[in-house]
Coordinates of C-alpha atoms in Angstrom, one line a residue:
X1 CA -25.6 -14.4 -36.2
X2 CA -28.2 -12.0 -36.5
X3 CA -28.2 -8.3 -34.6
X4 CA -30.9 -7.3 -31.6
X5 CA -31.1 -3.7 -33.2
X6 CA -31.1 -4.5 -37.2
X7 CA -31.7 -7.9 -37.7
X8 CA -28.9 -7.8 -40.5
X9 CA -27.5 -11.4 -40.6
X10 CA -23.9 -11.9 -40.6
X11 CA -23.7 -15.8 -42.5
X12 CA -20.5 -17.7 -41.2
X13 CA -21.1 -20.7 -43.3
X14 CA -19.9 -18.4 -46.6
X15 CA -16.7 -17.1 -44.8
X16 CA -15.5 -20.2 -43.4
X17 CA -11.8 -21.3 -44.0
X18 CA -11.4 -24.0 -47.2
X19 CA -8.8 -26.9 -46.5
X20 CA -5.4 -25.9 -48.1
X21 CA -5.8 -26.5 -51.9
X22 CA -2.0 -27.4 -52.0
X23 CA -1.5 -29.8 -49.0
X24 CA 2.1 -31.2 -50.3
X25 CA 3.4 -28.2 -50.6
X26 CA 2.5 -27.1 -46.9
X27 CA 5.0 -29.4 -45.5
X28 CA 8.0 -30.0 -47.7
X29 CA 10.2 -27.1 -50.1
X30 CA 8.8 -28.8 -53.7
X31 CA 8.5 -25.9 -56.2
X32 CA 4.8 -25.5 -57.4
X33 CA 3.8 -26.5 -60.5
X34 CA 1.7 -24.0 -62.3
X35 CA -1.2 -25.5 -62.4
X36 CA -0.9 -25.6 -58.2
X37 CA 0.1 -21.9 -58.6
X38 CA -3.4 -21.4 -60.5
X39 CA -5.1 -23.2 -57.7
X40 CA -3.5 -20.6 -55.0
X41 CA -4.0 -17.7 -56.4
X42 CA -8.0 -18.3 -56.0
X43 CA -7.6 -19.4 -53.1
X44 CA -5.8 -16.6 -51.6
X45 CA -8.1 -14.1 -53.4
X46 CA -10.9 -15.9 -52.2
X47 CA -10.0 -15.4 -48.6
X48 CA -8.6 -12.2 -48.8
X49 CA -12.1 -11.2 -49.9
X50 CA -13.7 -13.0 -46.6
X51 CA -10.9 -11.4 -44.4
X52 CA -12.1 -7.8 -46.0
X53 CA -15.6 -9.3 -45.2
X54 CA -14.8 -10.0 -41.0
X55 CA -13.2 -6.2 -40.6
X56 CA -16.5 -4.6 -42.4
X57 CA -18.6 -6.3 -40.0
X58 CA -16.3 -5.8 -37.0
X59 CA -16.1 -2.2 -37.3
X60 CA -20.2 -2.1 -37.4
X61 CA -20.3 -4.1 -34.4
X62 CA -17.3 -2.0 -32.8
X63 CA -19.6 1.1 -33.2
X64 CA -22.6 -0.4 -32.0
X65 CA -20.9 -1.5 -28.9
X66 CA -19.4 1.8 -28.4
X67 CA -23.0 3.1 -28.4
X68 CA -23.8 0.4 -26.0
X69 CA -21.0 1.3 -23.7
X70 CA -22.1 5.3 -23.4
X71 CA -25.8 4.5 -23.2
X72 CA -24.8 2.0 -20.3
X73 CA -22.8 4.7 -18.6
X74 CA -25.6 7.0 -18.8
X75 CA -28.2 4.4 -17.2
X76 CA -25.7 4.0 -14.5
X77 CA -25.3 7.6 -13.8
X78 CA -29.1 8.1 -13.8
X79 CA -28.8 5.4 -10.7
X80 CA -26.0 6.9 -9.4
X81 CA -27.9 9.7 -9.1
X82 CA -31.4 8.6 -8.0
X83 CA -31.1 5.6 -6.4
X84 CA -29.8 7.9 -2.8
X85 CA -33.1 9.2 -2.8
X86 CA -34.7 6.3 -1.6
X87 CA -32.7 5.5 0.8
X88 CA -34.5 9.0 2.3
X89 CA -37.5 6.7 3.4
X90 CA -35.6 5.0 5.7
X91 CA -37.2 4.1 9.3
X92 CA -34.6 6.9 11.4
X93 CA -33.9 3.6 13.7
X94 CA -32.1 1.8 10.8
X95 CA -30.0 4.8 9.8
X96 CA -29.2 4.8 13.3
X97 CA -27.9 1.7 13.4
X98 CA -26.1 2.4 9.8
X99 CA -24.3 5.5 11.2
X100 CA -23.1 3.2 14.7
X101 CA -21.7 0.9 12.4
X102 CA -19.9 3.3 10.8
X103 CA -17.8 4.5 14.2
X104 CA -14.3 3.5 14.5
X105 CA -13.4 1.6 17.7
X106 CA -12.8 4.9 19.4
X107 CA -13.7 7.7 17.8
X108 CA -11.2 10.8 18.7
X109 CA -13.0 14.3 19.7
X110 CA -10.8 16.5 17.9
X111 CA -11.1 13.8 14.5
X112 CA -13.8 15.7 12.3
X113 CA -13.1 13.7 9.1
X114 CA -14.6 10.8 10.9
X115 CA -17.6 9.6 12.3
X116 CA -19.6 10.4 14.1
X117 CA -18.0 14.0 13.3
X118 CA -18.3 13.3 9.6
X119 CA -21.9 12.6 9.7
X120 CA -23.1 15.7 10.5
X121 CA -21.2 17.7 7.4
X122 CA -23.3 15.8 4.7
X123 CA -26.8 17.6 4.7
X124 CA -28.7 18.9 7.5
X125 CA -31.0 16.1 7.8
X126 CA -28.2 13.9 8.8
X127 CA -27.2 16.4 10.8
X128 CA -30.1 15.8 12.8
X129 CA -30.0 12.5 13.2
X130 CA -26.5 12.1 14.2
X131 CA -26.9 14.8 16.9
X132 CA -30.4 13.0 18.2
X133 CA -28.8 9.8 18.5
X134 CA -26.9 10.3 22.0
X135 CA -25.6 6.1 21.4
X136 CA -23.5 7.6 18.5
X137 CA -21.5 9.8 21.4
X138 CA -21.1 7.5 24.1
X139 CA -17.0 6.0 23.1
X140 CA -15.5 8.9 23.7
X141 CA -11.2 9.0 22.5
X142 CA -9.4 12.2 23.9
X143 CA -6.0 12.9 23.2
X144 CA -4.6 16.0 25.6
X145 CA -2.8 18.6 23.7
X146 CA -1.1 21.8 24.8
X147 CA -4.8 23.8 24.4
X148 CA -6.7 21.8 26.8
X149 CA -8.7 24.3 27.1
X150 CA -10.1 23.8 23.7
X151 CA -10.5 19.8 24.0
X152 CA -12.4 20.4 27.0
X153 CA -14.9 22.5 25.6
X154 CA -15.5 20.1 22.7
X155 CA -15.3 17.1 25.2
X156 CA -18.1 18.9 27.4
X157 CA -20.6 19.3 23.6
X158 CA -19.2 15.4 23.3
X159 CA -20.9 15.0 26.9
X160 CA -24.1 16.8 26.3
X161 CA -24.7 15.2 23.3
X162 CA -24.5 11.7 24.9
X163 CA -27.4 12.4 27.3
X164 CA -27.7 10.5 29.7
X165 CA -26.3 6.9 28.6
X166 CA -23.2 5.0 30.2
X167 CA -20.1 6.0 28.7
X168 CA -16.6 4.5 27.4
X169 CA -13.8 6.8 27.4
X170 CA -10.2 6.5 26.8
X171 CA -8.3 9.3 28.0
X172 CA -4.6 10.1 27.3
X173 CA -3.2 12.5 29.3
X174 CA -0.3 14.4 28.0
X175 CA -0.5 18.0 30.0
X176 CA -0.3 19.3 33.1
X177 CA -4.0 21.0 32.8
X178 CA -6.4 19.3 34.7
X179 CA -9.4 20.7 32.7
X180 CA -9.6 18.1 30.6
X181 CA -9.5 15.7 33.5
X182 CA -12.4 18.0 34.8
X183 CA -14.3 17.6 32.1
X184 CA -14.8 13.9 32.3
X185 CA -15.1 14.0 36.4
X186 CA -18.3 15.9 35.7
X187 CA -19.9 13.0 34.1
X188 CA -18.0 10.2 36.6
X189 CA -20.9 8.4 37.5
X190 CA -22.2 7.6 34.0
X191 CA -18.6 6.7 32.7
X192 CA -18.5 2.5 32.3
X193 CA -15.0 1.6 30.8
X194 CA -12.2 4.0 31.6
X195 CA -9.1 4.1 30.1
X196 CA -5.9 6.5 31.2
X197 CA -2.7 6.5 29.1
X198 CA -0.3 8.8 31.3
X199 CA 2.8 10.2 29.9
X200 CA 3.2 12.9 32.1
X201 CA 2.8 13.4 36.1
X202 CA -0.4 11.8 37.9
X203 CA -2.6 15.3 38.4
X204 CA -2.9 15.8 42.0
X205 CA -6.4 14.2 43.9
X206 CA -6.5 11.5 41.1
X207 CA -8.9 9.2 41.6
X208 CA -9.2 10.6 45.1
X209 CA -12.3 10.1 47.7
X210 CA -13.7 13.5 46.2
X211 CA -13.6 11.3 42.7
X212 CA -16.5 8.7 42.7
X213 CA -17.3 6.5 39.8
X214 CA -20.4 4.3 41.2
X215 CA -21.0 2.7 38.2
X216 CA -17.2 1.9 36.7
X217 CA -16.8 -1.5 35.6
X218 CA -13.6 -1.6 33.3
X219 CA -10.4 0.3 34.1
X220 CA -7.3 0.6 32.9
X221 CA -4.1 2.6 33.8
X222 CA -1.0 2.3 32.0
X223 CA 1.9 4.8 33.3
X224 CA 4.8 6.4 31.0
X225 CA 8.0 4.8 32.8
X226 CA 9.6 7.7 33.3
X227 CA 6.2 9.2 35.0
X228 CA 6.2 6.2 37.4
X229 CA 10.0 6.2 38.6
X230 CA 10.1 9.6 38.8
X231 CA 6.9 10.9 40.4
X232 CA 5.8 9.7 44.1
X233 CA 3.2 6.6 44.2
X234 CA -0.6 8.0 44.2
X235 CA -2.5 6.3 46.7
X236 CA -5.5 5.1 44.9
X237 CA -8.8 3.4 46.7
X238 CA -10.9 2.1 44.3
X239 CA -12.6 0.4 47.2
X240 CA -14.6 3.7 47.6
X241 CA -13.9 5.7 44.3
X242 CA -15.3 2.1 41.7
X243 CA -17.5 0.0 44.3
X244 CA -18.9 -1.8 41.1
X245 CA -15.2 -2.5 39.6
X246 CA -14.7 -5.7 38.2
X247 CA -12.1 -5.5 35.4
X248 CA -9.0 -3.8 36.3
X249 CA -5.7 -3.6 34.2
X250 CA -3.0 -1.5 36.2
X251 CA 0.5 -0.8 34.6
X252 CA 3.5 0.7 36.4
X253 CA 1.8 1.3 39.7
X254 CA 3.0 -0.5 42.9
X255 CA 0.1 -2.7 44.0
X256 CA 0.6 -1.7 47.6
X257 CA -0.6 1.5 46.4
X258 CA -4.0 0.3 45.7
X259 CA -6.9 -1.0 47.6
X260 CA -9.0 -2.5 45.5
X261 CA -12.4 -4.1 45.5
X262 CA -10.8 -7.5 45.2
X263 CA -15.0 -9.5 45.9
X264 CA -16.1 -8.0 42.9
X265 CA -12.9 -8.4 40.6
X266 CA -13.3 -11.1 37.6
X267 CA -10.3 -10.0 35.4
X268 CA -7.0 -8.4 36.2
X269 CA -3.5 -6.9 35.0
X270 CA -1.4 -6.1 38.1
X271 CA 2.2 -5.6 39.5
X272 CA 2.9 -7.7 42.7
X273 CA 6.1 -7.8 43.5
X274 CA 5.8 -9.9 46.8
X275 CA 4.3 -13.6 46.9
X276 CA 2.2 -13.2 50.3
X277 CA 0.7 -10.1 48.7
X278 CA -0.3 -12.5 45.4
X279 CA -1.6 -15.3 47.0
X280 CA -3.3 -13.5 49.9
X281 CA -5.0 -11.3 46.5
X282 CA -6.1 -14.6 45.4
X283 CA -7.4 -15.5 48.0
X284 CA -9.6 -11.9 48.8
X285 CA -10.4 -12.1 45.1
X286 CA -12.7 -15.4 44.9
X287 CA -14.5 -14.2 41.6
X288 CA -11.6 -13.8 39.4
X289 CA -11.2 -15.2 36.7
X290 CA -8.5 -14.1 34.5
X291 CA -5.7 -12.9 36.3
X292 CA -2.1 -11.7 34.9
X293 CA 0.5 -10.6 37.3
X294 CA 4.1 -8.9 36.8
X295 CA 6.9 -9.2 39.1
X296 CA 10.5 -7.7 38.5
X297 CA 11.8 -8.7 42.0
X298 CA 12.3 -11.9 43.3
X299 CA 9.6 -13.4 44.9
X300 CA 10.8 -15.1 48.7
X301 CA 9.6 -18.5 50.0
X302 CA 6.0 -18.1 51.5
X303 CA 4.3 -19.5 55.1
X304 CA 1.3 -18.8 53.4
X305 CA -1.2 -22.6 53.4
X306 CA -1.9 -24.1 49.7
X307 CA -4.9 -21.5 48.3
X308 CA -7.8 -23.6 46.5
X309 CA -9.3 -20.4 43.9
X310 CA -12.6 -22.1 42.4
X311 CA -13.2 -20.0 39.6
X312 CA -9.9 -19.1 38.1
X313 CA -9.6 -20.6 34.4
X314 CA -6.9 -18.5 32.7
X315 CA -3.3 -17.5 34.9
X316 CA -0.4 -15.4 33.4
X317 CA 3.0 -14.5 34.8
X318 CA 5.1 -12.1 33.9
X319 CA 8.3 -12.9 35.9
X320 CA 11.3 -10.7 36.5
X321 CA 13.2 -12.0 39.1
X322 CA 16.7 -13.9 39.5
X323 CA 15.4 -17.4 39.3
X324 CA 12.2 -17.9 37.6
X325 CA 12.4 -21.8 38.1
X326 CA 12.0 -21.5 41.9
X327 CA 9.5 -18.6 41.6
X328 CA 7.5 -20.9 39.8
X329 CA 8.1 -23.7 42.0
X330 CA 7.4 -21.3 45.1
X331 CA 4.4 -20.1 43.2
X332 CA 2.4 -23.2 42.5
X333 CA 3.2 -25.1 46.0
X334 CA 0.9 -23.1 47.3
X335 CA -1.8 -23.2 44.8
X336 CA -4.6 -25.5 43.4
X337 CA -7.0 -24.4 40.9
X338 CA -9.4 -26.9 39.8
X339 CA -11.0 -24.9 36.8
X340 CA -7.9 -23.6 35.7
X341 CA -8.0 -23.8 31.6
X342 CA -4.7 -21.5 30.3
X343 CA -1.7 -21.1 32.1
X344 CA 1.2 -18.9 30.9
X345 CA 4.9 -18.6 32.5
X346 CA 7.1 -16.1 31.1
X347 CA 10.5 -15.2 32.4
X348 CA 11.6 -11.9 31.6
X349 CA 15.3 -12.9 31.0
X350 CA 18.3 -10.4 32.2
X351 CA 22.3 -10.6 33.3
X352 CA 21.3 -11.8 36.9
X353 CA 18.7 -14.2 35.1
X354 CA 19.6 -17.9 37.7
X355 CA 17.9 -20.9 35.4
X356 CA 18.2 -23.2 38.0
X357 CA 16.2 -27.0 38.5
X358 CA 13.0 -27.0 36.7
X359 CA 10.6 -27.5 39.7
X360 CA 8.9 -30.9 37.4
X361 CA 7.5 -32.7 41.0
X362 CA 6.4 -29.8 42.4
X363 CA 4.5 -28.6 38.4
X364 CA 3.3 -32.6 38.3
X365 CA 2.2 -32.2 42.2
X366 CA 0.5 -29.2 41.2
X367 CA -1.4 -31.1 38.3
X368 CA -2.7 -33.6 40.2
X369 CA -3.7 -31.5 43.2
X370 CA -5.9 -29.0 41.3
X371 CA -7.5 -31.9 38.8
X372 CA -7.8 -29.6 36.1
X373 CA -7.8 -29.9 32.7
X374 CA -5.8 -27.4 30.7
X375 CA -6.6 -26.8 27.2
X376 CA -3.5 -23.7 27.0
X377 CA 0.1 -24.2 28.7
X378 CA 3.1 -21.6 27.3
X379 CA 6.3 -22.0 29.3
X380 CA 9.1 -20.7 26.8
X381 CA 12.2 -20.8 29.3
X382 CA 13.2 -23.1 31.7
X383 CA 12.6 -26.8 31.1
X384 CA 14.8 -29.2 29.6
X385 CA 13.6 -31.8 26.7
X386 CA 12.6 -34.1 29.3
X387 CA 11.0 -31.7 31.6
X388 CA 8.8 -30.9 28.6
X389 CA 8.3 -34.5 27.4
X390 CA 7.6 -35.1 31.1
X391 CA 4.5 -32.7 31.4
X392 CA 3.0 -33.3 28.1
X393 CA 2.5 -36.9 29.0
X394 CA 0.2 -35.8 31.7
X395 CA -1.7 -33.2 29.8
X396 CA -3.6 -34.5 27.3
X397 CA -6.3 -32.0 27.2
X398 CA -4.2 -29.5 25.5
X399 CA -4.5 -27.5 22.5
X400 CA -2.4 -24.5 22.5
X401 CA 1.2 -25.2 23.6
X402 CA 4.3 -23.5 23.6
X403 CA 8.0 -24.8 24.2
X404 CA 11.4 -23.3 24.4
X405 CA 13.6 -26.1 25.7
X406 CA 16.9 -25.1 27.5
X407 CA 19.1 -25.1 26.1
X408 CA 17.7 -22.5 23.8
X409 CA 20.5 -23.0 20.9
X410 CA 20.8 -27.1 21.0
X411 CA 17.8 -28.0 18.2
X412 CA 15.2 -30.3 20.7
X413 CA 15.3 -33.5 18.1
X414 CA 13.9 -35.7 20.7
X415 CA 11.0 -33.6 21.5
X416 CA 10.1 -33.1 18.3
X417 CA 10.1 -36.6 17.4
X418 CA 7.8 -37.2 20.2
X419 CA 5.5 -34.7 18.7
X420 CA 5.6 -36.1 15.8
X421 CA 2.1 -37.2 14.5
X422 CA 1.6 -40.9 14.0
X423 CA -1.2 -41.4 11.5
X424 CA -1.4 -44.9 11.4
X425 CA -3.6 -47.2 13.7
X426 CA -0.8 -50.1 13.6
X427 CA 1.6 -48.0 14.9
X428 CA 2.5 -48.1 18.6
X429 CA 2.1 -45.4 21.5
X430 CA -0.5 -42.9 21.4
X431 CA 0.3 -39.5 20.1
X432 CA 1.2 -36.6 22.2
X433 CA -0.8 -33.7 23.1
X434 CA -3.6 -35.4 20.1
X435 CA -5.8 -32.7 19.7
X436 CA -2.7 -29.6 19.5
X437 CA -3.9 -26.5 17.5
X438 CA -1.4 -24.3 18.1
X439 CA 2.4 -24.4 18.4
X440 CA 4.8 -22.1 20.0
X441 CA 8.6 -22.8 19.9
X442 CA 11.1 -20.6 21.1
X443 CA 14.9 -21.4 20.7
X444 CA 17.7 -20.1 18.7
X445 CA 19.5 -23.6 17.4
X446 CA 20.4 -23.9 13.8
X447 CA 19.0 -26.8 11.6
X448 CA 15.5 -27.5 12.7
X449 CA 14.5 -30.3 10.3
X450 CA 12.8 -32.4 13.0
X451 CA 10.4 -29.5 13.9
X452 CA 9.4 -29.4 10.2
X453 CA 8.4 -33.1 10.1
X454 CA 6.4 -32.5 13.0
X455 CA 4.5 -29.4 11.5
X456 CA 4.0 -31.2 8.7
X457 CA 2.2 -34.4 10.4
X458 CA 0.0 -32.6 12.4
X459 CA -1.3 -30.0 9.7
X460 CA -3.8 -32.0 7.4
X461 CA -4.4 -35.8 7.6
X462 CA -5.4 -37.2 10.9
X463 CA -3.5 -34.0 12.8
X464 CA -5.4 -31.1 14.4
X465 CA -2.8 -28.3 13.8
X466 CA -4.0 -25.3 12.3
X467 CA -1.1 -22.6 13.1
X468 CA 2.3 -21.7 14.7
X469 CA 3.9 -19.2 16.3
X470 CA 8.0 -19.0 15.7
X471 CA 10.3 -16.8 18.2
X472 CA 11.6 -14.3 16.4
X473 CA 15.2 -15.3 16.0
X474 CA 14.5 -18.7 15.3
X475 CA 13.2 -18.6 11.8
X476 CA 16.8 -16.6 11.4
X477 CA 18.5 -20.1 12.6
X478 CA 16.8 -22.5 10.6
X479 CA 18.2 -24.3 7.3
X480 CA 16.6 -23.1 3.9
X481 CA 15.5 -26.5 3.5
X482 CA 13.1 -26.0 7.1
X483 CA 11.9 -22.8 5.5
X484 CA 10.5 -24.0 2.6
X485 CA 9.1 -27.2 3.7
X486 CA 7.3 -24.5 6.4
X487 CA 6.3 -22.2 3.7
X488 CA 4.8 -25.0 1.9
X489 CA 2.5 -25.6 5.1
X490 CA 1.4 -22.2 5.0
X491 CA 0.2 -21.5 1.4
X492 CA -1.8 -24.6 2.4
X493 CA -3.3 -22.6 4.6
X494 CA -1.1 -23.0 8.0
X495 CA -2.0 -19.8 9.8
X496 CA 1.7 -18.3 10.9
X497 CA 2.7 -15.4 13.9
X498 CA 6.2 -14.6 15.2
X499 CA 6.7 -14.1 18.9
X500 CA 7.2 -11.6 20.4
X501 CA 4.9 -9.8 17.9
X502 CA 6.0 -7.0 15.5
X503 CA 5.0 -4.3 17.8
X504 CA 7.7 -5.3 20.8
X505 CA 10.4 -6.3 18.0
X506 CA 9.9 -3.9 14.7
X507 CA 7.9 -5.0 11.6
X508 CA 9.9 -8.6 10.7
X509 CA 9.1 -9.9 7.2
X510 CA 7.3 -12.5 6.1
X511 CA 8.3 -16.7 7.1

C-alpha cells in the first residue's frame, strides 16, 4: 500500500500473522515443554515487533487524514462562500418562481419571519424583486386583532403591492372594527377565493347590495356557534353580490337566509334543514357537482316528483334528525342520479336518535333507477349485516367502502366472512366488492378476529386493498391478537387512519 502524497510503501506481506507455532497447546491445558517455550518466546517477540510496526504507521496515516479532513473543510467553506454568487446571474423570472415556491399555503400579513415578508430582509436586491413580483402578494391570510387599525394599513401595502391580479384571501374576523373588513371591500372585485372565519358578530351591511364581488368564484363562511345562535340571521344575496359564484361552503347560516346563484354552482357545503328546500336546490342547481348538506332537524315526507340531477358525481349528508333511516329513505325516493360516483350517509347520533327499518328496497330502487355506478359508498349507522351484505351484492363497482353494522357492539362475523378475499380460481362465488381499496369499519364489539382475516386477504396477493380506516373506539375493543396481526399489515405497508380524525377526537396514538 503505497501513499498519494509520499509514495512511502507500507509492505503487508512482512507483517502478516504466522500460524501458531504451538498448535497442541492452543486447545488442551498440557504444560509446555521448553523447547515449545523457546519456540514462543520468538514468536511473541516477533509479533510484538509487527504490532509496534501497525501503530507507527497508523499514527502517520492518522495525521495525514487529519490534514485531509481541515483542508476538506476549507474547500467547502470556500464553496460555501462563493458558490451564492452565481446564483446572482439568475434570469429574475426563475428567482420568481423560486421565491413563489417558497410561500406557505397562506401566508399571514402580520408573519414577517416568513415569506414573502422574509424575502425582502436578505439584501436589497431581493428586496426588489420580491416587491416587483405582485404574484408573490396575491394569497393574502389576515387574522383581526384588537389594533385593526394597524392590520389594515399593512393589509392596504399587502393590496398595492399585488397590482392588479385576482386575489385569495382568507379573512378571520375576531373584532368588532370594520376597517379591516374595509380594507378588503376596496379591492372586491379583484378578490377570487374568499374565505371568512367569524368568531364574533356579522359586521352590519355584510355582503350587502352596496358589496359587489363580480369576479368571486370560491367562498366560504364558517360561523362561531355562539355568533350564529346568538346574533339575528344576515340576509345574504349572493345572486347580486357573487354573479360568477360557483363554489360555496356555508357553515352555521340558515339556508333560507341566502339566495344564491344556484345555475352557476358546481360545488357546495350547506345547511338545509327542510327536504322541499333540498331537492327543489337540486333541482335549480343543474351544474353541481359535489354537493354536501347538513340537517339537525328532521326532514318531513315530501310531494315533491323524483328529481333526475345529470351531473352530480359525489353526494354527502350530514344528518341530524330523529330517524336517519327514513330521512334517507325519504331522501333517495325522490332522487335519481345517473353519474353519481361517491355517496356518503352520516347520522349525527343523539338521545332522541330513532334507528328504525333500514329503507334496503327503497336504497336498491334507488340503484337501479339512477344506473350509476359508484366507485365510493360510506354509511356507518343504520344497516344490519344483511342490509349491508344486501347492497354490496349490487355494487360491484366499488372501491372505497365503509360499514358500521347495527348493532354496533355485536362483531359482524358474517360480513366479514363475506368479504373475505378468495384467491383461488377453484373456489366458488365471486368475491365481493373485487376491486375494494379502502375500508371503513365502525363498531365497538370486542374480538374482531374475522375482520383481521379479511384485511389480511385483500392486502397483497390477488386483493386490491391498500388502507383502512378504524372508528376510534374500535381499535380499543379489539383482542391483542387482532392488533397485531393488523400491525403486521401495516409495516407492510397497509396505509392506516382512525375515524373521526384526531382533530374532532384529540391526538389518539398510533394502531
Amino acid at each position: 500500500m503505497a501513499c498519494s502524497k509520499c509514495q512511502k510503501t507500507l509492505s503487508l506481506s512482512d507483517i502478516d500473522t504466522y500460524p501458531s507455532p504451538v498448535p497442541n497447546l492452543l486447545a488442551s491445558n498440557i504444560t509446555p515443554r521448553k523447547h515449545d517455550l523457546s519456540v514462543l518466546r520468538d514468536a511473541l517477540s516477533s509479533s510484538r515487533g509487527d504490532l509496534q510496526k501497525l501503530d507507527d504507521e497508523i499514527g502517520l496515516l492518522q495525521k495525514y487524514l487529519l490534514k485531509l479532513q481541515a483542508k476538506r473543510t476549507s474547500v467547502q467553506n470556500f464553496l460555501d462562500l462563493h458558490g451564492a454568487i452565481t446564483i446572482r446571474r439568475l434570469p429574475i423570472e426563475i428567482l420568481e418562481r423560486i421565491f413563489l415556491f417558497s410561500l406557505p399555503s397562506y401566508p399571514n400579513v402580520l408573519e414577517s419571519k416568513s415569506a414573502p415578508m422574509a424575502l425582502s430582509g436578505v439584501c436589497r436586491f431581493w428586496r426588489g424583486i420580491s416587491r416587483a413580483a405582485p404574484m408573490l402578494w396575491t394569497t393574502i391570510k389576515v387574522e383581526e386583532n384588537k389594533n385593526s387599525k394597524k392590520v389594515a394599513l399593512v393589509l392596504s401595502r399587502w393590496l398595492e403591492l399585488s397590482c392588479n391580479w385576482p386575489l385569495t384571501i382568507q379573512y378571520h374576523l375576531g373584532a368588532t372594527s370594520q376597517d379591516v373588513w374595509k380594507t378588503i371591500m376596496s379591492c372586491s372585485r379583484r378578490i377570487e377565493h374568499l374565505e371568512i372565519d367569524s368568531k364574533v358578530k356579522i359586521p352590519d351591511g355584510f355582503l350587502s347590495e352596496n358589496a359587489v364581488f363580480p369576479n368571486l368564484r370560491f367562498l366560504r363562511i364558517t360561523r362561531d356557534m355562539r355568533s350564529a345562535y346568538d346574533d339575528p340571521e344576515v340576509f345574504i344575496d349572493l345572486k347580486k353580490v357573487a354573479p360568477q359564484l360557483s363554489s360555496i361552503h356555508i357553515r352555521r347560516f340558515e339556508f333560507n337566509f341566502l339566495s344564491l346563484p344556484s345555475e352557476r354552482l358546481t360545488t357546495c357545503s350547506l345547511e338545509i334543514e327542510d327536504m322541499d328546500c333540498c331537492i327543489a336546490f337540486l333541482g335549480a342547481s343543474r351544474q353541481l357537482v359535489d354537493c354536501t348538506i347538513r340537517a339537525y332537524e328532521n326532514w318531513a315526507a315530501t310531494t315533491l316528483p323524483i328529481l333526475r340531477h345529470e351531473k352530480l358525481e359525489k353526494l354527502v349528508i350530514n344528518y341530524g334528525g330523529a330517524r336517519y333511516n327514513e330521512a334517507l329513505g325519504l331522501f333517495l325516493a325522490h332522487l335519481e342520479l345517473p353519474s353519481l360516483l361517491e355517496l356518503e350517509w352520516f347520522a349525527m347520533m343523539t338521545s332522541n336518535t330513532i334507528v328504525g327499518k333500514w329503507p334496503g328496497n327503497v336504497f336498491l330502487s334507488f340503484l337501479s333507477r339512477s344506473g350509476c355506478m359508484l366507485s365510493k359508498l360510506w354509511i356507518t349507522a343504520g344497516p344490519t349485516e344483511d342490509d349491508i351484505l344486501q347492497y354490496l351484492s349490487a355494487l360491484p363497482s366499488l372501491i372505497d367502502i365503509a360499514i358500521g353494522p347495527l348493532p354496533s357492539i355485536v362483531c359482524p362475523d358474517k360480513l366479514m366472512q363475506a368479504l373475505t378475499f378468495r384467491r383461488h380460481d377453484n373456489l366458488e362465488g365471486e368475491n365481493l366488492v373485487p376491486n375494494l381499496e379502502h375500508l371503513l369499519i365502525s363498531g365497538e364489539w370486542r374480538g374482531g378476529e374475522a375482520i383481521a382475516t379479511a384485511i389480511e386477504s385483500r392486502f397483497g396477493g390477488k386483493g386490491k386493498l391498500k388502507g383502512i380506516t378504524l372508528f376510534c373506539h374500535l381499535k380499543y375493543s379489539m383482542s391483542g391478537k387482532t392488533l397485531k396481526r393488523l400491525r403486521r399489515c401495516i409495516e407492510k405497508g397497509l396505509a392506516y387512519r382512525q375515524w373521526p380524525p384526531a382533530s374532532f377526537v384529540g391526538p389518539q396514538p398510533p394502531l
